PDB file of C-alpha atoms in Angstrom:
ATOM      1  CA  UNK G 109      -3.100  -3.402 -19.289  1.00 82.00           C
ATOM      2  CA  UNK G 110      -2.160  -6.826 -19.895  1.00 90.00           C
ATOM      3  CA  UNK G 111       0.617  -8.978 -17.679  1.00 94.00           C
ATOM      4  CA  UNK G 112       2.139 -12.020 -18.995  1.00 96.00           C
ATOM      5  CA  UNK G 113       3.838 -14.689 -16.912  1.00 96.00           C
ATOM      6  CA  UNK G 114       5.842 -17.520 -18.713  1.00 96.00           C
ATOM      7  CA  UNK G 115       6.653 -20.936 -17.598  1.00 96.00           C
ATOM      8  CA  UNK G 116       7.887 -24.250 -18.458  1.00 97.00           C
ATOM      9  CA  UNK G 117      11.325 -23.230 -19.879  1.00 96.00           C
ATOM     10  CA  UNK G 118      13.900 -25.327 -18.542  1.00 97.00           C
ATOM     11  CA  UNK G 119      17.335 -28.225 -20.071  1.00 98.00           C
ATOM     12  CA  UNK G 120      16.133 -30.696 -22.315  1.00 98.00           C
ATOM     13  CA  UNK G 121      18.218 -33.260 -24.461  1.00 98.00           C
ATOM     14  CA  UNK G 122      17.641 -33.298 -27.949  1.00 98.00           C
ATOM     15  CA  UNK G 123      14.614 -34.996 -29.280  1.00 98.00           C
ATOM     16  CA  UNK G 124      12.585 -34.093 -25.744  1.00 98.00           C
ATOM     17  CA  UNK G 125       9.837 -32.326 -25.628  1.00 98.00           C
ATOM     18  CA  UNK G 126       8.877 -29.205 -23.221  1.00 98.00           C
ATOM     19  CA  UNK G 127       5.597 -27.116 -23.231  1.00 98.00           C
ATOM     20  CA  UNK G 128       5.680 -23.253 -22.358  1.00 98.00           C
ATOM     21  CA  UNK G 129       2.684 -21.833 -20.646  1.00 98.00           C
ATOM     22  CA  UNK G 130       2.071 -18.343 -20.601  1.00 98.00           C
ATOM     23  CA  UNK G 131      -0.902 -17.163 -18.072  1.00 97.00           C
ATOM     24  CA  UNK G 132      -2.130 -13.017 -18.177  1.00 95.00           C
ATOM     25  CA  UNK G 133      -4.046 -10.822 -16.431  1.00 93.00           C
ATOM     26  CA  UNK G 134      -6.793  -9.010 -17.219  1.00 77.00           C
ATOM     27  CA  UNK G 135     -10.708  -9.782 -18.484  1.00 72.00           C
ATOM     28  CA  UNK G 136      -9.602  -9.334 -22.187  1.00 86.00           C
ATOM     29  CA  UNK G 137      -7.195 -12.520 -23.007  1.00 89.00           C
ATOM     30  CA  UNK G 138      -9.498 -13.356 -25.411  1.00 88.00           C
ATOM     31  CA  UNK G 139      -9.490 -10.460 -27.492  1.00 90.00           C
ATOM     32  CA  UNK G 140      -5.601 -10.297 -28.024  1.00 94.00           C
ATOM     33  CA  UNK G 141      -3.722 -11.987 -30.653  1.00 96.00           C
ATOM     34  CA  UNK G 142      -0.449 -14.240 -29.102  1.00 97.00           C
ATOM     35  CA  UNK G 143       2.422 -15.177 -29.999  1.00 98.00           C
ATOM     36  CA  UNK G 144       5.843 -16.769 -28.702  1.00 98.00           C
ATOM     37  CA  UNK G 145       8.665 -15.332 -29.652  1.00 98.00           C
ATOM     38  CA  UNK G 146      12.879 -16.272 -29.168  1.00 98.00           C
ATOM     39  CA  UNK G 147      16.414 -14.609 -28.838  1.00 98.00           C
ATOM     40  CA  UNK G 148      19.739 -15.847 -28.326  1.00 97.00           C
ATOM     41  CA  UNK G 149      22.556 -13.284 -27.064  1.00 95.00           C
ATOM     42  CA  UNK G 150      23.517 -10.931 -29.593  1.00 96.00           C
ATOM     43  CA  UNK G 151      20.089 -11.821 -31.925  1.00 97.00           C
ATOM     44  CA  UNK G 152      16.776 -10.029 -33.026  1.00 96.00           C
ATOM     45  CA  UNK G 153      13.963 -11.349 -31.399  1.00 97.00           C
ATOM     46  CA  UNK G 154      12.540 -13.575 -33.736  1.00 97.00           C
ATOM     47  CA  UNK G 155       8.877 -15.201 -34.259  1.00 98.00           C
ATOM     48  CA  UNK G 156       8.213 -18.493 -33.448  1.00 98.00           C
ATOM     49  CA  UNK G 157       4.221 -19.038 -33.636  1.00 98.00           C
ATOM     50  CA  UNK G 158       1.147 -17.217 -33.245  1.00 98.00           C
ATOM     51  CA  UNK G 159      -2.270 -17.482 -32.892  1.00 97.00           C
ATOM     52  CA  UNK G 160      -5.273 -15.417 -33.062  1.00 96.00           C
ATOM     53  CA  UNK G 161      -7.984 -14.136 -30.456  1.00 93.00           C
ATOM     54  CA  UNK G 162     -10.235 -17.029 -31.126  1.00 91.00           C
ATOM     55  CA  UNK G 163      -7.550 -19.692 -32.286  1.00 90.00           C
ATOM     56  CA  UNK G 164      -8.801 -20.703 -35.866  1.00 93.00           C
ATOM     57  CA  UNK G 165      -5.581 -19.195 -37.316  1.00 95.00           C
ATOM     58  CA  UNK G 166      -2.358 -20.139 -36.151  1.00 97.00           C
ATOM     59  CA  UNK G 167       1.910 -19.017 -37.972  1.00 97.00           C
ATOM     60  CA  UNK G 168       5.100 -20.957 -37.677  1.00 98.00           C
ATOM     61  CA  UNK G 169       8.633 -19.934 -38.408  1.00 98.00           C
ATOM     62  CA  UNK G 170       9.636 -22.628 -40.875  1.00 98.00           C
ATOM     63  CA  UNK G 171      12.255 -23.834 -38.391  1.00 98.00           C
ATOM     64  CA  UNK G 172       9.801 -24.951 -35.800  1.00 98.00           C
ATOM     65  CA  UNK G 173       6.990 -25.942 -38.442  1.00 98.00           C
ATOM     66  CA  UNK G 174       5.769 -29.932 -37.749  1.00 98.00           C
ATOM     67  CA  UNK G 175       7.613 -29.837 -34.208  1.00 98.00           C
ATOM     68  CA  UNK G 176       6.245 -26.742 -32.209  1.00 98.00           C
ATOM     69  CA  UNK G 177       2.020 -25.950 -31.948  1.00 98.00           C
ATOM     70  CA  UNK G 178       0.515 -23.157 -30.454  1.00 98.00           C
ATOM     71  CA  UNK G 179      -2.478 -23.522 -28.678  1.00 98.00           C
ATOM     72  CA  UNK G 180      -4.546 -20.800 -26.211  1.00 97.00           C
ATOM     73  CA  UNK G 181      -7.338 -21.178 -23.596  1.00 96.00           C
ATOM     74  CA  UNK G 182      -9.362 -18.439 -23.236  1.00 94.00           C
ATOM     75  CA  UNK G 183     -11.204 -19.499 -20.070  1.00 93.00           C
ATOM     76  CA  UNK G 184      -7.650 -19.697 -18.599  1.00 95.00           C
ATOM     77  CA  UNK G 185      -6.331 -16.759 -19.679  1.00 95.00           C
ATOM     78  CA  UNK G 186      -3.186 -19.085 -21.119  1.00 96.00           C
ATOM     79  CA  UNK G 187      -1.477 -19.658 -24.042  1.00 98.00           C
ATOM     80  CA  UNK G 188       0.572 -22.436 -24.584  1.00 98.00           C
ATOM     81  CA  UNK G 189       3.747 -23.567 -26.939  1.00 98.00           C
ATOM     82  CA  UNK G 190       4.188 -27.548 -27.160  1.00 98.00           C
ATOM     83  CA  UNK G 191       7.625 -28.122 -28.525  1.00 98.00           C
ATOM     84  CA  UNK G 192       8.682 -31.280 -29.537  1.00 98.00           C
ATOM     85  CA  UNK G 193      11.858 -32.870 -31.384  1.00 98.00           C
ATOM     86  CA  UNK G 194      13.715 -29.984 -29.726  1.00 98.00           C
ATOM     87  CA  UNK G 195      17.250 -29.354 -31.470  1.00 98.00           C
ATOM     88  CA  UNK G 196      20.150 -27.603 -29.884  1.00 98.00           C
ATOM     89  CA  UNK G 197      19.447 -24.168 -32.368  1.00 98.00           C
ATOM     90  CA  UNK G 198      16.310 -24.001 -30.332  1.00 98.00           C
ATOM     91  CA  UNK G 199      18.248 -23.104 -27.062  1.00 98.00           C
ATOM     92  CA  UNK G 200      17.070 -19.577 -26.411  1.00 98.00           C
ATOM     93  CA  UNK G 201      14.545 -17.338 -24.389  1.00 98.00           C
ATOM     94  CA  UNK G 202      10.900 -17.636 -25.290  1.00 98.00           C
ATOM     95  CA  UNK G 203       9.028 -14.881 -24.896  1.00 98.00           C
ATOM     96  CA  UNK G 204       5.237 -14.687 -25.101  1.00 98.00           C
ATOM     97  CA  UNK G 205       3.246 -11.672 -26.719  1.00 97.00           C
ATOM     98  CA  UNK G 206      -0.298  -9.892 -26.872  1.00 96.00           C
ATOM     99  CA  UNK G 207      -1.614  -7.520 -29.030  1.00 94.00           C
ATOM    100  CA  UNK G 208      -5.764  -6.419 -29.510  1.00 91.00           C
ATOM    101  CA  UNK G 209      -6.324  -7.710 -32.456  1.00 87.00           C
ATOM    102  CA  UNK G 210      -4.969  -9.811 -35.534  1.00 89.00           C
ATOM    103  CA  UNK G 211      -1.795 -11.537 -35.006  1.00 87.00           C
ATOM    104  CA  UNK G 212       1.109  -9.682 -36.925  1.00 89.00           C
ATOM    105  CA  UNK G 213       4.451 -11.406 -36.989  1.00 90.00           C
ATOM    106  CA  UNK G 214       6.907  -8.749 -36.090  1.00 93.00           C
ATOM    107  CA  UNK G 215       7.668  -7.759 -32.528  1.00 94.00           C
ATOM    108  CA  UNK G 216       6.453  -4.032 -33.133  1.00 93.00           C
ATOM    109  CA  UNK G 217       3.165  -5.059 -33.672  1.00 94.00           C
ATOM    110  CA  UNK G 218       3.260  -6.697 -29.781  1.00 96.00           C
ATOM    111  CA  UNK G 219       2.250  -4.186 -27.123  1.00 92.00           C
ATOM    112  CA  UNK G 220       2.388  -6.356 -24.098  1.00 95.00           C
ATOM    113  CA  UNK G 221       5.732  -9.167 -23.408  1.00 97.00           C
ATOM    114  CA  UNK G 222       6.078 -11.563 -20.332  1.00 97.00           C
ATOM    115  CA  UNK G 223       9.649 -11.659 -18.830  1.00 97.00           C
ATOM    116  CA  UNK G 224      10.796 -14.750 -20.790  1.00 97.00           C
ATOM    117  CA  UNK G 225      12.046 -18.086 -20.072  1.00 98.00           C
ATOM    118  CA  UNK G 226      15.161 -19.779 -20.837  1.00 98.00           C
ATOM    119  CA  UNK G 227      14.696 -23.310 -22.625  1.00 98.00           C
ATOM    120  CA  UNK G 228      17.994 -25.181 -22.987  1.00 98.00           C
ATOM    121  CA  UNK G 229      18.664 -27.983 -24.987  1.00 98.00           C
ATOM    122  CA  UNK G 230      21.729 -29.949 -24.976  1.00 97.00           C
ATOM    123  CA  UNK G 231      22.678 -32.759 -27.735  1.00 95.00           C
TER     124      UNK G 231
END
């Protein structure tokens, strides 16, 4: 079993920057894939990045490509999403996901989801 706490969400004006943090239990963080995903009310639960068990291959959504990276320590269990140039569509929850194995891109593929965190950004 895996447990994923987020953090960093929070209000931001347009053009700021926040980075998401995303710490889990277990022995094995650095066998699972991760990713971030978001959803606003009403939505599907979209990707945003993700990155695989060793970090040599990373996805973006286009709409966050150039502005967001994903980035993971392994020897602190954490995986991290540095978003910058923030825009008002970003406003949403961020969730952060594991899976054993190669990083997929749809939310079925995710066994393991923190709570989420609510990133606001006004304009």
């Amino acid at each position: 079993q895996v447990q994923l706490v987020e953090s960093g969400g929070g209000l931001v004006q347009a053009g700021g920057s926040l980075r998401l943090s995303c710490t889990a239990s277990g022995r094995t963080f650095s066998s699972y894939a991760m990713a971030w995903f978001r959803q606003t009310p009403g939505k599907e639960r979209d990707i945003v990045a993700a990155i695989s068990w060793g970090g040599a291959s990373t996805y973006y959504a286009d709409s966050v490509k150039g502005r967001f990276t994903i980035s993971r320590d392994n020897a602190k269990n954490t995986a991290y999403l540095q978003m910058n140039s923030l825009r008002p569509e970003d406003t949403a929850v961020y969730y952060c996901a594991a899976r054993g194995g190669f990083a997929y891109t749809t939310k079925s593929e995710y066994n393991y989801w923190g709570q989420g965190t609510q990133v606001t950004v006004f304009s």
